[in-house]
PDB file of C-alpha atoms in Angstrom:
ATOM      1  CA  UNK A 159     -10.192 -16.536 -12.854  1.00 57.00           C
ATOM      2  CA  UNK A 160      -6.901 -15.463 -14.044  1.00 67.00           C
ATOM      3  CA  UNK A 161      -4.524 -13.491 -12.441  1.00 61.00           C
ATOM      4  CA  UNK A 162      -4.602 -10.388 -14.588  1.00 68.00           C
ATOM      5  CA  UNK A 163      -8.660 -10.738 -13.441  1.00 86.00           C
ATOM      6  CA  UNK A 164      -9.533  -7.922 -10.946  1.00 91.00           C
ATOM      7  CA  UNK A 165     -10.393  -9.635  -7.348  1.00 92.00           C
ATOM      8  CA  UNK A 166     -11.860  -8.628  -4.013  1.00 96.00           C
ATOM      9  CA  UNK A 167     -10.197  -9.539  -0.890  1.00 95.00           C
ATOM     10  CA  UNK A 168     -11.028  -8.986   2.918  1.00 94.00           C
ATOM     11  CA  UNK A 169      -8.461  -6.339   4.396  1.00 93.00           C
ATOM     12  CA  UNK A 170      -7.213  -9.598   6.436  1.00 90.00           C
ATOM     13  CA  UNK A 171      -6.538 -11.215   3.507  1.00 92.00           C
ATOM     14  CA  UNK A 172      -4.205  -8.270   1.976  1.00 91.00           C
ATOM     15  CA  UNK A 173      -2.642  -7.785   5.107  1.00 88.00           C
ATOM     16  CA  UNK A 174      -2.230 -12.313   4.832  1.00 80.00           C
ATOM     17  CA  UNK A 175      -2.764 -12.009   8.482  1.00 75.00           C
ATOM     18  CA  UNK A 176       0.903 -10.008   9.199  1.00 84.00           C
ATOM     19  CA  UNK A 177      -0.002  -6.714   9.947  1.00 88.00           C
ATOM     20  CA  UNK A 178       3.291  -5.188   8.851  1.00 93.00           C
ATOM     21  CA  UNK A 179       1.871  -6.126   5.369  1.00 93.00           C
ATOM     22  CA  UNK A 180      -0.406  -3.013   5.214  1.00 95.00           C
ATOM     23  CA  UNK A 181       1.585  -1.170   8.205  1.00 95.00           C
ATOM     24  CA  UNK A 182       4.830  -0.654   6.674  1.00 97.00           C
ATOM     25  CA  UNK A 183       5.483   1.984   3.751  1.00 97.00           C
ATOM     26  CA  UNK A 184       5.448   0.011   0.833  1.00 97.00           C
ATOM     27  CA  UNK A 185       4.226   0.281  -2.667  1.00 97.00           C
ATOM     28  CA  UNK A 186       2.476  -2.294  -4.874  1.00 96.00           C
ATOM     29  CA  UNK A 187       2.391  -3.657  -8.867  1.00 94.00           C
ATOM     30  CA  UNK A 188      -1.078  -3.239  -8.624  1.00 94.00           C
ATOM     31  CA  UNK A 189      -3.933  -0.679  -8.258  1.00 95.00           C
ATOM     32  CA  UNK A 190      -6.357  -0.730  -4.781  1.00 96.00           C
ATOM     33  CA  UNK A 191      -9.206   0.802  -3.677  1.00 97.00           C
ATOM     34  CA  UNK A 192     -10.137   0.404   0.399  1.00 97.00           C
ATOM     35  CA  UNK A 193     -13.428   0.219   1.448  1.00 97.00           C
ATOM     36  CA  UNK A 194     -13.083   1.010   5.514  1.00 97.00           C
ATOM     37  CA  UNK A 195     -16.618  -0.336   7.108  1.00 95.00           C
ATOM     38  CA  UNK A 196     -15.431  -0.258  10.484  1.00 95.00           C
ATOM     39  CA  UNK A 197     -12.570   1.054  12.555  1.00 94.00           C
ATOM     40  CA  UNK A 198     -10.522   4.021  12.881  1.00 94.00           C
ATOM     41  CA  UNK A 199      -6.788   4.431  12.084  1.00 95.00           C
ATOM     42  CA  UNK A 200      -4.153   5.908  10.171  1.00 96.00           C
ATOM     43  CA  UNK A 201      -3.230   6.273   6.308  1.00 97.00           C
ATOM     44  CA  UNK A 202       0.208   7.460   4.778  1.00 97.00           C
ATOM     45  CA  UNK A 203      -0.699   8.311   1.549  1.00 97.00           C
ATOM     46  CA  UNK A 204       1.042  10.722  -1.205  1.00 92.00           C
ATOM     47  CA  UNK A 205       3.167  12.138   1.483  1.00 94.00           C
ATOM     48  CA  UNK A 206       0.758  12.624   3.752  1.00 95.00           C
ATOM     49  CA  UNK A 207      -0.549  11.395   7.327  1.00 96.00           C
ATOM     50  CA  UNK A 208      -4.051  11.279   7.623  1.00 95.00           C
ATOM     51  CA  UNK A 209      -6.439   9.960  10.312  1.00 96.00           C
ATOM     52  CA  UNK A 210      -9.110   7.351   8.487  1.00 97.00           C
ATOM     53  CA  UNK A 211     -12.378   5.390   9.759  1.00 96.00           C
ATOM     54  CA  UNK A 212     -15.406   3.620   8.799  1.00 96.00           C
ATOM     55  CA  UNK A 213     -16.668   4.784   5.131  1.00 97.00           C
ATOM     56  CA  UNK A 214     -13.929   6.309   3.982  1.00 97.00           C
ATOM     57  CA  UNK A 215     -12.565   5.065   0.767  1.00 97.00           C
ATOM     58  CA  UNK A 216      -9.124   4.858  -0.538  1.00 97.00           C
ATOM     59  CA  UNK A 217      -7.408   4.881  -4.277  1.00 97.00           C
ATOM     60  CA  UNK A 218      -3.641   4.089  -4.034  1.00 97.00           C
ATOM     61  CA  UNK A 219      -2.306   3.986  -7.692  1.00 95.00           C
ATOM     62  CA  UNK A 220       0.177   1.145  -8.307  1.00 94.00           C
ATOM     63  CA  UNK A 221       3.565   2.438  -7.377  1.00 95.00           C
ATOM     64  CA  UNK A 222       2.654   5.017  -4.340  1.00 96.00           C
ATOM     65  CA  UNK A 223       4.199   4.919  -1.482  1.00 97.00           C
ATOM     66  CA  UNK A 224       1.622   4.337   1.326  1.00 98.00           C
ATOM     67  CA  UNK A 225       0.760   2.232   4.750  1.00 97.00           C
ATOM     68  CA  UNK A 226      -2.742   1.661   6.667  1.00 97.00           C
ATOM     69  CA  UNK A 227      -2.909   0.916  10.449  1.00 95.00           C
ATOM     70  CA  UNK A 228      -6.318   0.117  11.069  1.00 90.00           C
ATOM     71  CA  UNK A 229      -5.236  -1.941  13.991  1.00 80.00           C
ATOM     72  CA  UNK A 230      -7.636  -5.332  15.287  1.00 79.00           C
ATOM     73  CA  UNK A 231     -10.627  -3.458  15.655  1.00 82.00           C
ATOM     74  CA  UNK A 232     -10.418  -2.682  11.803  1.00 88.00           C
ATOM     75  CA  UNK A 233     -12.595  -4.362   8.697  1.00 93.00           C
ATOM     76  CA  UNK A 234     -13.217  -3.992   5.376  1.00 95.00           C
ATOM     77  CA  UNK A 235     -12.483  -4.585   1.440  1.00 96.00           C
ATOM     78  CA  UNK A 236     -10.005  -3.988  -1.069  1.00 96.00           C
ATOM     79  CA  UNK A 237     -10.651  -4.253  -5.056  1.00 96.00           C
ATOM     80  CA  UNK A 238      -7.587  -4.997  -6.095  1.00 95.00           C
ATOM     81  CA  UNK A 239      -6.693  -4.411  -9.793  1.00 93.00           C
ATOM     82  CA  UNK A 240      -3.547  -6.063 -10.460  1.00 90.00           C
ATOM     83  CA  UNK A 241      -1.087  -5.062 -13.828  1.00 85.00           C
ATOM     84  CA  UNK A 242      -2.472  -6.370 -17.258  1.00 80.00           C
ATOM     85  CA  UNK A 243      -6.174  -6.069 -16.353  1.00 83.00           C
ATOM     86  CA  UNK A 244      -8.170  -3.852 -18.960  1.00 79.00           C
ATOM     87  CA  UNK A 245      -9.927  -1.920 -15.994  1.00 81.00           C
ATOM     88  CA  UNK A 246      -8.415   1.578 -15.074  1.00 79.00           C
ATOM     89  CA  UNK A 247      -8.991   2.948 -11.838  1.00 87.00           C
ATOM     90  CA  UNK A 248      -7.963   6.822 -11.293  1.00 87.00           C
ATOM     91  CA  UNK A 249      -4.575   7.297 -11.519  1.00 89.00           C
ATOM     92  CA  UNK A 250      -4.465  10.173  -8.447  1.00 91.00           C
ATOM     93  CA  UNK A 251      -3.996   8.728  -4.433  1.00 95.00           C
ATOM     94  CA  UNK A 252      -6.830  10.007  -2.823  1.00 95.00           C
ATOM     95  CA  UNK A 253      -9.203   9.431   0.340  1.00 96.00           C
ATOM     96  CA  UNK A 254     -12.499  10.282  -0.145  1.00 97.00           C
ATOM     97  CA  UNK A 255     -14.634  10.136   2.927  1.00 97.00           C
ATOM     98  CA  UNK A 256     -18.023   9.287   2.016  1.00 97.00           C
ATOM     99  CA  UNK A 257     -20.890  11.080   3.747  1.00 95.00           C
ATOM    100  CA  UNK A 258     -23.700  10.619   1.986  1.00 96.00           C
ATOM    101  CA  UNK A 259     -25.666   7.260   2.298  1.00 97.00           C
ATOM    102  CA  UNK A 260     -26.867   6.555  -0.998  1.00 97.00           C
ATOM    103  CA  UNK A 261     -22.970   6.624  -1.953  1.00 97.00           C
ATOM    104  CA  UNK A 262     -22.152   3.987   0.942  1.00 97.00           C
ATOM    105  CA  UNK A 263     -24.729   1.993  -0.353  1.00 97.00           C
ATOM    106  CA  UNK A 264     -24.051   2.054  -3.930  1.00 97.00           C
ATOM    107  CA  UNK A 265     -20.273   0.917  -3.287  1.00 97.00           C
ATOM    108  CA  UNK A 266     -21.288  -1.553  -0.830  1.00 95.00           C
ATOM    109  CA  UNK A 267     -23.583  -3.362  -3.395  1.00 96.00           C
ATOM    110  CA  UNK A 268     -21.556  -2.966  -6.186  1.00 96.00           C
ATOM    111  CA  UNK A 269     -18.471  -4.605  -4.610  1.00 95.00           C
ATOM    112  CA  UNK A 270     -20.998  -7.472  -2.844  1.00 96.00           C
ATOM    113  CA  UNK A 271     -22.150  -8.153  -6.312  1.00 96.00           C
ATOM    114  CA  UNK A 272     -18.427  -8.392  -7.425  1.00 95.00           C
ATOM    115  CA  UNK A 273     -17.638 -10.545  -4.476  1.00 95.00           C
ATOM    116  CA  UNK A 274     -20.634 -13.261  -5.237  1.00 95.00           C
ATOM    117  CA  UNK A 275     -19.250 -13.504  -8.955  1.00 95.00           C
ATOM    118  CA  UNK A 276     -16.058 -13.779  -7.819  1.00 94.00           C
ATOM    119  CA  UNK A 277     -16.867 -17.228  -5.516  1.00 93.00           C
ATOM    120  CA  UNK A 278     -18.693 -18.830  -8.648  1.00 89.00           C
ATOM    121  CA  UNK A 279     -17.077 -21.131 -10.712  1.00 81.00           C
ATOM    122  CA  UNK A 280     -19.428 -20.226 -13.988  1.00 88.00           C
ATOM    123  CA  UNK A 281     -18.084 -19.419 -17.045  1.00 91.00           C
ATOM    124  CA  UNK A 282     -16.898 -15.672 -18.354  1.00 92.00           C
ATOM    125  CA  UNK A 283     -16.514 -14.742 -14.453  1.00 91.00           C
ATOM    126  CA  UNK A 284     -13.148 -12.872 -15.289  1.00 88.00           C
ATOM    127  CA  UNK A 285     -15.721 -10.361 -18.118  1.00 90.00           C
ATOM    128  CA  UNK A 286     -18.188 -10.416 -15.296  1.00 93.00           C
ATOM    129  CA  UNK A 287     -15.609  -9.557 -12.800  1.00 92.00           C
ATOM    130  CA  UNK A 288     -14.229  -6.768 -15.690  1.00 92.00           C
ATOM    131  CA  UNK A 289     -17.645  -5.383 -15.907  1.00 94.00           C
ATOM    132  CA  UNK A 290     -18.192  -5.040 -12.144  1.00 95.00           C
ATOM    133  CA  UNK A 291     -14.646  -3.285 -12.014  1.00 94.00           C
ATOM    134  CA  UNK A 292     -15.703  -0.920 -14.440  1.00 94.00           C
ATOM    135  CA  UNK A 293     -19.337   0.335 -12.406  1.00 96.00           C
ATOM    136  CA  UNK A 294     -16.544   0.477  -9.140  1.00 96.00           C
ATOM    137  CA  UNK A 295     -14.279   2.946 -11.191  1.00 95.00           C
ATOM    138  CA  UNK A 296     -17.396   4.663 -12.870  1.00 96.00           C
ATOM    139  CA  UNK A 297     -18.689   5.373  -9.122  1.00 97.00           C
ATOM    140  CA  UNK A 298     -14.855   6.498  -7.921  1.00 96.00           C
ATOM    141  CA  UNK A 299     -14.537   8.990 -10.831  1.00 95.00           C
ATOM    142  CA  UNK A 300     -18.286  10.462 -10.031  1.00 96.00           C
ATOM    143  CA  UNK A 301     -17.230  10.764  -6.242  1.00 96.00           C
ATOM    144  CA  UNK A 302     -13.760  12.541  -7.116  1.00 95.00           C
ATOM    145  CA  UNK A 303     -15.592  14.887  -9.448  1.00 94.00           C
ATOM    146  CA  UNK A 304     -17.713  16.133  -6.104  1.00 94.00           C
ATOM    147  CA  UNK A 305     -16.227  19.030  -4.919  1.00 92.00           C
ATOM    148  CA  UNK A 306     -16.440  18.250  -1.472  1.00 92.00           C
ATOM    149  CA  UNK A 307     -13.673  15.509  -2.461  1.00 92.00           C
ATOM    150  CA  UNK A 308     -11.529  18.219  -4.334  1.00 89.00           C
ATOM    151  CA  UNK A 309      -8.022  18.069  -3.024  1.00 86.00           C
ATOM    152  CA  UNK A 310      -6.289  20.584  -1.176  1.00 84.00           C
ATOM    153  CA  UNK A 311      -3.824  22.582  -2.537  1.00 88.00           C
ATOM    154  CA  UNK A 312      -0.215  20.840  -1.727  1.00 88.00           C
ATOM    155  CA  UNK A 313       2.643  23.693  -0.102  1.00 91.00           C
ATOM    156  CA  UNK A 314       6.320  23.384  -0.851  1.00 93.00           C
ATOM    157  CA  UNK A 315       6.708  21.370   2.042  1.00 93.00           C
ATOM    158  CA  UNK A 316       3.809  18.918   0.579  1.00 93.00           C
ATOM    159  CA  UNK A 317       5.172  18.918  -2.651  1.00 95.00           C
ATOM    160  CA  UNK A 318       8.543  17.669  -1.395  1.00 97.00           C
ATOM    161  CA  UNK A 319       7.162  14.692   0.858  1.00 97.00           C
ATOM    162  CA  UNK A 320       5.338  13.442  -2.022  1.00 96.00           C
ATOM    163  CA  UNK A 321       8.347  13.935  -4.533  1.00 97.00           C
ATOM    164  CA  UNK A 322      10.864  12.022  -1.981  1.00 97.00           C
ATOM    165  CA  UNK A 323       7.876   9.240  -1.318  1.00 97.00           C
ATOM    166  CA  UNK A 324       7.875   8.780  -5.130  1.00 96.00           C
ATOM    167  CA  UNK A 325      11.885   8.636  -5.241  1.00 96.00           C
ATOM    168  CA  UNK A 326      11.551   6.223  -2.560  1.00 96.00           C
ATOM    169  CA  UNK A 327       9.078   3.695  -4.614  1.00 96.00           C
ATOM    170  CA  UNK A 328      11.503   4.089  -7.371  1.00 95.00           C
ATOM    171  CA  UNK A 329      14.870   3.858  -5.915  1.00 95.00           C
ATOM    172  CA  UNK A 330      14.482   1.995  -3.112  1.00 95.00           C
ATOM    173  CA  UNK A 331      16.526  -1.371  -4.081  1.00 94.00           C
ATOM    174  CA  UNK A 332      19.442   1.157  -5.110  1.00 92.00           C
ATOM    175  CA  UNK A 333      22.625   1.768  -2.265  1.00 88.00           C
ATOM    176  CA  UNK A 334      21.585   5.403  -1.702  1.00 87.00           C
ATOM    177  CA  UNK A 335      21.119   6.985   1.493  1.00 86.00           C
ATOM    178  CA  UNK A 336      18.536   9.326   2.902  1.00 86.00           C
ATOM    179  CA  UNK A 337      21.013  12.075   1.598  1.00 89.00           C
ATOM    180  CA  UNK A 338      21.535  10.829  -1.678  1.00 93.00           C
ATOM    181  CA  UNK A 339      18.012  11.274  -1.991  1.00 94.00           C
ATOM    182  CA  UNK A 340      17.749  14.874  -0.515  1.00 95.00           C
ATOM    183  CA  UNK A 341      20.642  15.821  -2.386  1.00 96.00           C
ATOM    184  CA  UNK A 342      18.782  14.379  -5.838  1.00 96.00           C
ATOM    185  CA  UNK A 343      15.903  16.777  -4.677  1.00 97.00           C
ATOM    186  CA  UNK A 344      18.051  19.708  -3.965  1.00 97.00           C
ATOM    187  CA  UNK A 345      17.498  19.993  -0.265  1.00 97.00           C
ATOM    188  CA  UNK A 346      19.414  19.173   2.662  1.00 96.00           C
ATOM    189  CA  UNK A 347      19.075  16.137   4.554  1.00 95.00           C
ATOM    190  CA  UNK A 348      18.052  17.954   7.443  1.00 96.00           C
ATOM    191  CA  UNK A 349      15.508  20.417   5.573  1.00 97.00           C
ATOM    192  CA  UNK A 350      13.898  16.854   4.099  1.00 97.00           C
ATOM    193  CA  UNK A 351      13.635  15.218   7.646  1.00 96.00           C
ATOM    194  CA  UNK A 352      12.131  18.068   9.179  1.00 96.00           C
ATOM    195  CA  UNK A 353       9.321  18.064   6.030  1.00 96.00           C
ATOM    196  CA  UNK A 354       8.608  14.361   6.182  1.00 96.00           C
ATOM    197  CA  UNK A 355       8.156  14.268   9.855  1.00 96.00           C
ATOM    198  CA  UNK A 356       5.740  17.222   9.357  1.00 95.00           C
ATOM    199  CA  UNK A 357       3.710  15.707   7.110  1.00 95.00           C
ATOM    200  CA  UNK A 358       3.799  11.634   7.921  1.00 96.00           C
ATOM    201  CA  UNK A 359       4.962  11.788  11.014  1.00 95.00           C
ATOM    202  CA  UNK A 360       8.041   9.373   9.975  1.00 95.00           C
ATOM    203  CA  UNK A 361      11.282  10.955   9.302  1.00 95.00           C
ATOM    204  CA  UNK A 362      13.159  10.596   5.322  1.00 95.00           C
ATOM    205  CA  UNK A 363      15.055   7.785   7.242  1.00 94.00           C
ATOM    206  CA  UNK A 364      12.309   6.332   8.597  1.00 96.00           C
ATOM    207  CA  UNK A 365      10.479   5.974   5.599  1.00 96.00           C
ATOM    208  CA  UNK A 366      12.949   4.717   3.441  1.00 96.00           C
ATOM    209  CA  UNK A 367      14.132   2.134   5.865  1.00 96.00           C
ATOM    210  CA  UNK A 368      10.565   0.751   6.187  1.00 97.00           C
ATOM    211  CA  UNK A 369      10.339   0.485   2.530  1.00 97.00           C
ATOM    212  CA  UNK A 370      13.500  -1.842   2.483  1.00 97.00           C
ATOM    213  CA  UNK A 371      12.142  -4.001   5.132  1.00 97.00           C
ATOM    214  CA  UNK A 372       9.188  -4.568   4.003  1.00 97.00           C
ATOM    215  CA  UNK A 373      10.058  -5.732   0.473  1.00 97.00           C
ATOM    216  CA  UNK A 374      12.817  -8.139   3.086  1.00 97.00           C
ATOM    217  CA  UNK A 375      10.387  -9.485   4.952  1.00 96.00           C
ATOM    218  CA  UNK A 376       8.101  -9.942   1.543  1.00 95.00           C
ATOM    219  CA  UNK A 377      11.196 -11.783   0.076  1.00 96.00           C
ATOM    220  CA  UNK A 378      11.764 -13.968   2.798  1.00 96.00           C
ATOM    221  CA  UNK A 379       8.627 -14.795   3.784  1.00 93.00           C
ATOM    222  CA  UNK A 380       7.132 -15.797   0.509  1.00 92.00           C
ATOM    223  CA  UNK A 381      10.285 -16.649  -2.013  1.00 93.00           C
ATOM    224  CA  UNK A 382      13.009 -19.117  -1.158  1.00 93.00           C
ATOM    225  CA  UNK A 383      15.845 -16.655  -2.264  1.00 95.00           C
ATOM    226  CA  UNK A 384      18.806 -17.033  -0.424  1.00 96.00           C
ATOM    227  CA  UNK A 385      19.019 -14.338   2.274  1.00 96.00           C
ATOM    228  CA  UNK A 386      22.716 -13.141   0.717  1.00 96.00           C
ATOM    229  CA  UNK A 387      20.779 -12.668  -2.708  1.00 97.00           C
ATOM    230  CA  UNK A 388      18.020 -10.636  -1.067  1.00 97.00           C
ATOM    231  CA  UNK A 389      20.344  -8.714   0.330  1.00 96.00           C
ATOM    232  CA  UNK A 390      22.243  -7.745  -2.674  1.00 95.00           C
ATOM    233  CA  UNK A 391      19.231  -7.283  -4.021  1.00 95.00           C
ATOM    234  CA  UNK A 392      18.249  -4.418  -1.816  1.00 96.00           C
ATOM    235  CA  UNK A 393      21.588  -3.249  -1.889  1.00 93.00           C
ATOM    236  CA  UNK A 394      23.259  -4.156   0.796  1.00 94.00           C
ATOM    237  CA  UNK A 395      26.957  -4.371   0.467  1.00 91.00           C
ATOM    238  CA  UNK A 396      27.077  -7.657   2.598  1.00 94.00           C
ATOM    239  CA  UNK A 397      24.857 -10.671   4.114  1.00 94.00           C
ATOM    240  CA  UNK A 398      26.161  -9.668   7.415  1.00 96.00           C
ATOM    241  CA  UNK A 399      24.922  -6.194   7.487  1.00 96.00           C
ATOM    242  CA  UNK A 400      21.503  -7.250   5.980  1.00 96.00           C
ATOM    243  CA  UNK A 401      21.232  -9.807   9.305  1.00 97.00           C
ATOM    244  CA  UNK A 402      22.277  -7.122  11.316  1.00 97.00           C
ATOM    245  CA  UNK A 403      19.422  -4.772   9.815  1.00 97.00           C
ATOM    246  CA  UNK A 404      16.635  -7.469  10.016  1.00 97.00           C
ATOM    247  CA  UNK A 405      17.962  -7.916  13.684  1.00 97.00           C
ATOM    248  CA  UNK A 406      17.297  -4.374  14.607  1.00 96.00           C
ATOM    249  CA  UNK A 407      14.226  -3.689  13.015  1.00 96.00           C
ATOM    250  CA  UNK A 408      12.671  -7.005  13.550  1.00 95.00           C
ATOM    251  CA  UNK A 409      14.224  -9.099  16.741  1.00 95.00           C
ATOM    252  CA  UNK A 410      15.029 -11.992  14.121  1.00 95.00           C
ATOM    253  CA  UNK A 411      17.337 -13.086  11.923  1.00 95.00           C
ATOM    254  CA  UNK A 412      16.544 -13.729   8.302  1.00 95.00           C
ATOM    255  CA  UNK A 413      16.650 -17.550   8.661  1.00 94.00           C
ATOM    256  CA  UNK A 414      14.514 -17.355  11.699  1.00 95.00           C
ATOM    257  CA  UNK A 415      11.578 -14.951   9.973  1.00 93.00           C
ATOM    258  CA  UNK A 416      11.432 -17.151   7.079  1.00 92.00           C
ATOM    259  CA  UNK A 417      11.136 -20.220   9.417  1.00 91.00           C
ATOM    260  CA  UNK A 418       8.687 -18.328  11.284  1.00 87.00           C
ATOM    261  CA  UNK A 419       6.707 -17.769   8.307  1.00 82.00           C
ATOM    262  CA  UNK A 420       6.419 -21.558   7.205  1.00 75.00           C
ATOM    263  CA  UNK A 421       3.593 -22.627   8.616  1.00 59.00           C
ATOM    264  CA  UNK A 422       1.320 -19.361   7.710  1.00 49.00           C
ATOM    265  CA  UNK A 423       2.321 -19.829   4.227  1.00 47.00           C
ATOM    266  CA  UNK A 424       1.331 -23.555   4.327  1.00 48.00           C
ATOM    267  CA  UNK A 425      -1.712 -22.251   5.864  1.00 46.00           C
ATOM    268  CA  UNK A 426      -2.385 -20.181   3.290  1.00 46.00           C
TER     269      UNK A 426
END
């Protein structure tokens, strides 16, 4: 397969078995949909906290702002559709809790189908795999056309969660602060922290400083760039301050995470 080829991975697998991987606010280059088959837990998702559980499905765009903490008890699947495949999946973050059992089913076939084609070796698996994408996004459109999965109407203080969240995907790497950002959305820091806590739970701080440390700990546990070039990377204004961050937020320096990380991705 290559690896514009859409693929279907265990929720262990996304998560690479580091459970800030899916736990953190982060955005990614490519499109997902979440298939939850067992567990309960909780979804940030277009500004928005929601509670989540078994048979509820999941369509994060690439480039949203979102985080799932299933915990240990949690299992399931993720299509994931990574950046120069042909297959489109809707472009709108949504979860669509599916009731009806003839829907659970047709999912669950389609993506075990997609999941035996995937471990051949034969030839045109990545057109097989394209074709099986397509019936997965054909069966996501026909359950966001149900109105029973027609979303709610968003209030101001909605709107602005999902407007900073965006900023944040965007701008995160920039040296802005929380009130740069409120400021760029004509509110007042305190006005924006109030909203987000509201609605996710996590404060404009909070979210913005989990977005930074996860693309950190994404750097330095799968890249060898030096720590003083991730650093100015995410805008830091010096290597010291960067260790100091990683310190607070994570007990360990940046040399000791990446050494910490070695053998997992040997393992891997």
């Amino acid at each position: 397969m290559d690896a514009s080829d859409l693929r279907i991975v265990s929720l262990s697998q996304l998560a690479g078995t580091q459970n800030w991987r899916l736990s953190l606010a982060h955005d990614r280059a490519e499109q997902l949909l979440i298939w939850i088959t067992r567990g309960q837990g909780r979804l940030l998702l277009d500004g928005q906290r929601r509670g989540v559980g078994t048979h509820n499905a999941i369509v994060v765009p690439a480039r949203h702002l979102f985080a799932l903490d299933l915990g240990r008890q949690g299992v399931g699947q993720a299509v994931i559709v990574p950046e120069g495949c042909q297959i489109l999946f809707p472009q709108l973050p949504r979860l669509l809790r599916i009731r009806e059992v003839s829907a659970m089913s047709e999912l669950t076939v389609l993506m075990e189908a997609a999941t035996r084609e995937q471990s051949t070796a034969r030839p045109l698996t990545g057109q097989a795999m394209e074709a099986h994408g397509a019936l997965i996004s054909v069966w996501l459109q026909r359950q966001m056309a149900l109105e029973e999965h027609a979303p709610q109407k968003r209030n101001a203080a909605g709107r602005l969660t999902a407007a900073y969240c965006r900023r944040i995907s965007e701008h995160f790497r920039a040296p802005m602060t929380m009130a740069d950002h409120a400021a760029a959305l004509s509110v007042t820091p305190t006005h924006l922290t109030r909203v987000c806590r509201a609605s996710t739970g996590r404060t404009a701080a909070d979210l913005l400083t989990e977005r930074v440390l996860y693309e950190a700990r994404l750097l330095l546990t799968s890249t060898r760039v030096p720590a003083q070039d991730i650093a100015r990377h995410l805008g830091f204004g010096s290597a010291a301050y960067f260790t100091r961050f990683m310190q607070q937020h994570t007990r360990m320096t940046p040399t000791l995470l990446r050494r910490a990380a070695q053998p997992v991705a040997e393992a891997a």
